[in-house]
Amino acid sequence: MEIDMHNDIMSEGKAMIGVNEGEAVPKLIDYYKKGLFPLDRLVKFYNFDQINEALADSKAVALHGSQF
């Protein structure tokens, strides 16, 4: 049985909403300039020889939140 996606969504009062992440970039830049988006605290850079530390930090953040 083939279902027409448009009719299936509309028949039950559902809506499809898309988000384009690129639309948020200008706002994030503005927030950063105003001191409202702490990008510097969200990003950490590692040298290649620190790859194991980077992986461990990534796992720690996933489990416990930011450790930086």
Coordinates of N, CA, C and O in Angstrom, one line a residue:
M1 N 0.8 -1.2 0.0 CA 0.0 0.0 0.0 C 0.9 1.2 0.0 O 1.7 1.4 0.8
E2 N 0.7 2.1 -0.9 CA 1.5 3.3 -1.0 C 0.7 4.5 -0.4 O -0.5 4.7 -0.6
I3 N 1.4 5.2 0.5 CA 0.8 6.3 1.2 C 1.3 7.7 0.7 O 2.5 7.8 0.6
D4 N 0.4 8.6 0.4 CA 0.8 9.9 0.0 C 1.1 10.7 1.3 O 0.3 10.9 2.1
M5 N 2.4 11.0 1.5 CA 2.9 11.6 2.8 C 2.1 12.9 3.0 O 1.7 13.2 4.2
H6 N 1.9 13.7 2.0 CA 1.3 15.0 2.2 C -0.1 14.8 2.8 O -0.6 15.5 3.7
N7 N -0.9 13.9 2.1 CA -2.3 13.7 2.6 C -2.3 13.1 4.0 O -3.2 13.4 4.8
D8 N -1.4 12.2 4.3 CA -1.3 11.5 5.6 C -1.1 12.6 6.7 O -1.7 12.5 7.7
I9 N -0.2 13.5 6.5 CA 0.1 14.5 7.5 C -1.1 15.4 7.6 O -1.5 15.7 8.7
M10 N -1.6 15.9 6.5 CA -2.7 16.9 6.6 C -4.0 16.3 7.1 O -4.8 17.0 7.8
S11 N -4.2 15.0 6.9 CA -5.5 14.5 7.3 C -5.6 14.4 8.8 O -6.7 14.3 9.3
E12 N -4.5 14.4 9.5 CA -4.6 14.3 11.0 C -4.2 15.6 11.7 O -4.0 15.6 12.9
G13 N -4.1 16.6 10.9 CA -3.8 17.9 11.5 C -2.4 18.1 12.0 O -2.1 18.9 12.8
K14 N -1.5 17.3 11.4 CA -0.1 17.3 11.7 C 0.6 18.4 10.9 O 0.1 18.9 9.9
A15 N 1.8 18.8 11.3 CA 2.6 19.8 10.5 C 4.0 19.3 10.4 O 4.5 18.7 11.3
M16 N 4.6 19.6 9.3 CA 6.1 19.4 9.1 C 6.8 20.7 9.2 O 6.4 21.7 8.5
I17 N 7.7 20.8 10.1 CA 8.5 22.0 10.3 C 10.0 21.7 10.1 O 10.5 20.8 10.7
G18 N 10.6 22.4 9.2 CA 12.0 22.2 9.0 C 12.8 23.3 9.7 O 12.4 24.5 9.8
V19 N 14.1 23.0 10.0 CA 15.0 24.0 10.6 C 16.3 23.9 9.8 O 16.8 22.9 9.6
N20 N 16.7 25.1 9.4 CA 17.9 25.2 8.7 C 18.9 25.8 9.7 O 18.8 27.0 10.0
E21 N 19.9 25.1 10.1 CA 20.8 25.6 11.1 C 21.6 26.8 10.7 O 21.9 27.6 11.5
G22 N 21.7 27.0 9.4 CA 22.4 28.2 8.9 C 21.7 29.5 9.3 O 22.3 30.5 9.4
E23 N 20.4 29.4 9.5 CA 19.6 30.6 9.8 C 19.9 31.1 11.2 O 19.8 32.2 11.5
A24 N 20.4 30.2 12.1 CA 20.8 30.6 13.4 C 22.1 31.2 13.6 O 22.4 31.9 14.5
V25 N 23.0 31.0 12.6 CA 24.4 31.5 12.7 C 24.4 33.0 12.9 O 25.1 33.5 13.9
P26 N 23.7 33.9 12.2 CA 23.8 35.3 12.5 C 23.4 35.7 13.9 O 24.0 36.6 14.5
K27 N 22.4 35.0 14.4 CA 21.9 35.3 15.8 C 23.0 34.9 16.8 O 23.2 35.6 17.7
L28 N 23.6 33.7 16.5 CA 24.6 33.2 17.5 C 25.8 34.2 17.5 O 26.4 34.4 18.5
I29 N 26.2 34.7 16.3 CA 27.3 35.7 16.2 C 26.9 36.9 17.0 O 27.7 37.5 17.8
D30 N 25.7 37.4 16.8 CA 25.3 38.6 17.5 C 25.3 38.3 19.0 O 25.8 39.2 19.8
Y31 N 24.8 37.2 19.5 CA 24.8 36.8 20.9 C 26.2 36.8 21.4 O 26.5 37.3 22.5
Y32 N 27.1 36.2 20.6 CA 28.5 36.1 21.0 C 29.1 37.5 21.2 O 29.8 37.8 22.2
K33 N 28.9 38.4 20.3 CA 29.4 39.8 20.3 C 28.9 40.5 21.5 O 29.5 41.4 22.1
K34 N 27.7 40.2 22.0 CA 27.0 40.8 23.1 C 27.4 40.1 24.4 O 27.0 40.6 25.5
G35 N 28.2 39.1 24.3 CA 28.6 38.3 25.5 C 27.6 37.4 26.1 O 27.6 36.9 27.2
L36 N 26.6 37.0 25.2 CA 25.5 36.2 25.7 C 25.7 34.7 25.2 O 24.9 33.9 25.6
F37 N 26.7 34.4 24.4 CA 26.9 33.1 23.9 C 28.4 32.8 24.2 O 29.2 33.2 23.4
P38 N 28.7 32.0 25.2 CA 30.1 31.8 25.6 C 30.8 30.7 24.7 O 31.2 29.7 25.2
L39 N 30.9 31.0 23.4 CA 31.6 30.0 22.5 C 32.9 29.6 23.0 O 33.3 28.4 22.8
D40 N 33.7 30.5 23.5 CA 35.1 30.2 23.9 C 35.1 29.1 25.0 O 36.0 28.3 25.1
R41 N 34.0 29.0 25.8 CA 34.0 28.0 26.8 C 33.4 26.7 26.3 O 33.5 25.7 27.0
L42 N 32.9 26.7 25.1 CA 32.3 25.5 24.5 C 33.2 24.7 23.6 O 33.0 23.6 23.3
V43 N 34.3 25.3 23.3 CA 35.3 24.7 22.3 C 36.7 24.6 22.9 O 37.1 25.6 23.6
K44 N 37.3 23.5 22.7 CA 38.7 23.3 23.2 C 39.4 22.7 22.1 O 39.0 21.7 21.5
F45 N 40.6 23.1 21.8 CA 41.5 22.6 20.8 C 42.6 21.8 21.4 O 43.1 22.0 22.5
Y46 N 43.0 20.7 20.7 CA 44.0 19.8 21.1 C 45.0 19.6 19.9 O 44.6 19.6 18.8
N47 N 46.3 19.5 20.3 CA 47.3 19.1 19.3 C 47.1 17.6 19.0 O 46.5 16.9 19.8
F48 N 47.5 17.1 17.9 CA 47.3 15.7 17.5 C 47.9 14.8 18.5 O 47.3 13.7 18.8
D49 N 49.0 15.1 19.2 CA 49.6 14.2 20.1 C 48.7 14.1 21.4 O 49.0 13.3 22.3
Q50 N 47.7 14.9 21.5 CA 46.8 14.9 22.7 C 45.5 14.2 22.3 O 44.5 14.4 23.0
I51 N 45.5 13.4 21.3 CA 44.2 12.8 20.8 C 43.6 11.9 21.9 O 42.3 11.9 22.0
N52 N 44.3 11.2 22.7 CA 43.7 10.4 23.8 C 43.1 11.3 24.8 O 42.0 10.9 25.4
E53 N 43.7 12.4 25.2 CA 43.1 13.3 26.1 C 41.8 13.9 25.6 O 40.8 14.1 26.3
A54 N 41.8 14.2 24.3 CA 40.6 14.8 23.6 C 39.5 13.8 23.7 O 38.4 14.1 24.0
L55 N 39.8 12.5 23.4 CA 38.8 11.5 23.5 C 38.2 11.3 24.9 O 37.0 11.2 25.1
A56 N 39.1 11.3 25.9 CA 38.7 11.2 27.3 C 37.9 12.3 27.7 O 36.8 12.2 28.4
D57 N 38.3 13.6 27.3 CA 37.5 14.7 27.7 C 36.1 14.7 27.0 O 35.1 15.0 27.6
S58 N 36.0 14.2 25.8 CA 34.8 14.1 25.1 C 33.8 13.2 25.8 O 32.7 13.5 25.9
K59 N 34.4 12.0 26.2 CA 33.5 11.1 26.9 C 33.1 11.6 28.2 O 32.0 11.4 28.6
A60 N 34.0 12.3 28.9 CA 33.6 12.9 30.2 C 32.5 13.9 30.1 O 31.6 14.0 30.9
V61 N 32.6 14.8 29.1 CA 31.6 15.8 28.9 C 30.2 15.1 28.5 O 29.2 15.5 29.0
A62 N 30.3 14.0 27.7 CA 29.0 13.3 27.4 C 28.4 12.7 28.6 O 27.2 12.7 28.7
L63 N 29.2 12.3 29.5 CA 28.7 11.6 30.7 C 28.3 12.6 31.9 O 27.3 12.4 32.6
H64 N 29.1 13.6 32.0 CA 29.0 14.5 33.2 C 28.8 15.9 33.0 O 28.8 16.7 33.9
G65 N 28.8 16.4 31.7 CA 28.7 17.8 31.4 C 30.1 18.4 31.3 O 31.1 17.7 31.4
S66 N 30.2 19.6 31.1 CA 31.5 20.3 30.8 C 32.4 20.2 32.0 O 32.1 20.4 33.1
Q67 N 33.7 19.8 31.7 CA 34.7 19.7 32.6 C 35.8 20.7 32.4 O 36.9 20.7 33.0
F68 N 35.6 21.6 31.5 CA 36.6 22.6 31.1 C 36.7 23.7 32.1 O 35.9 24.4 32.4

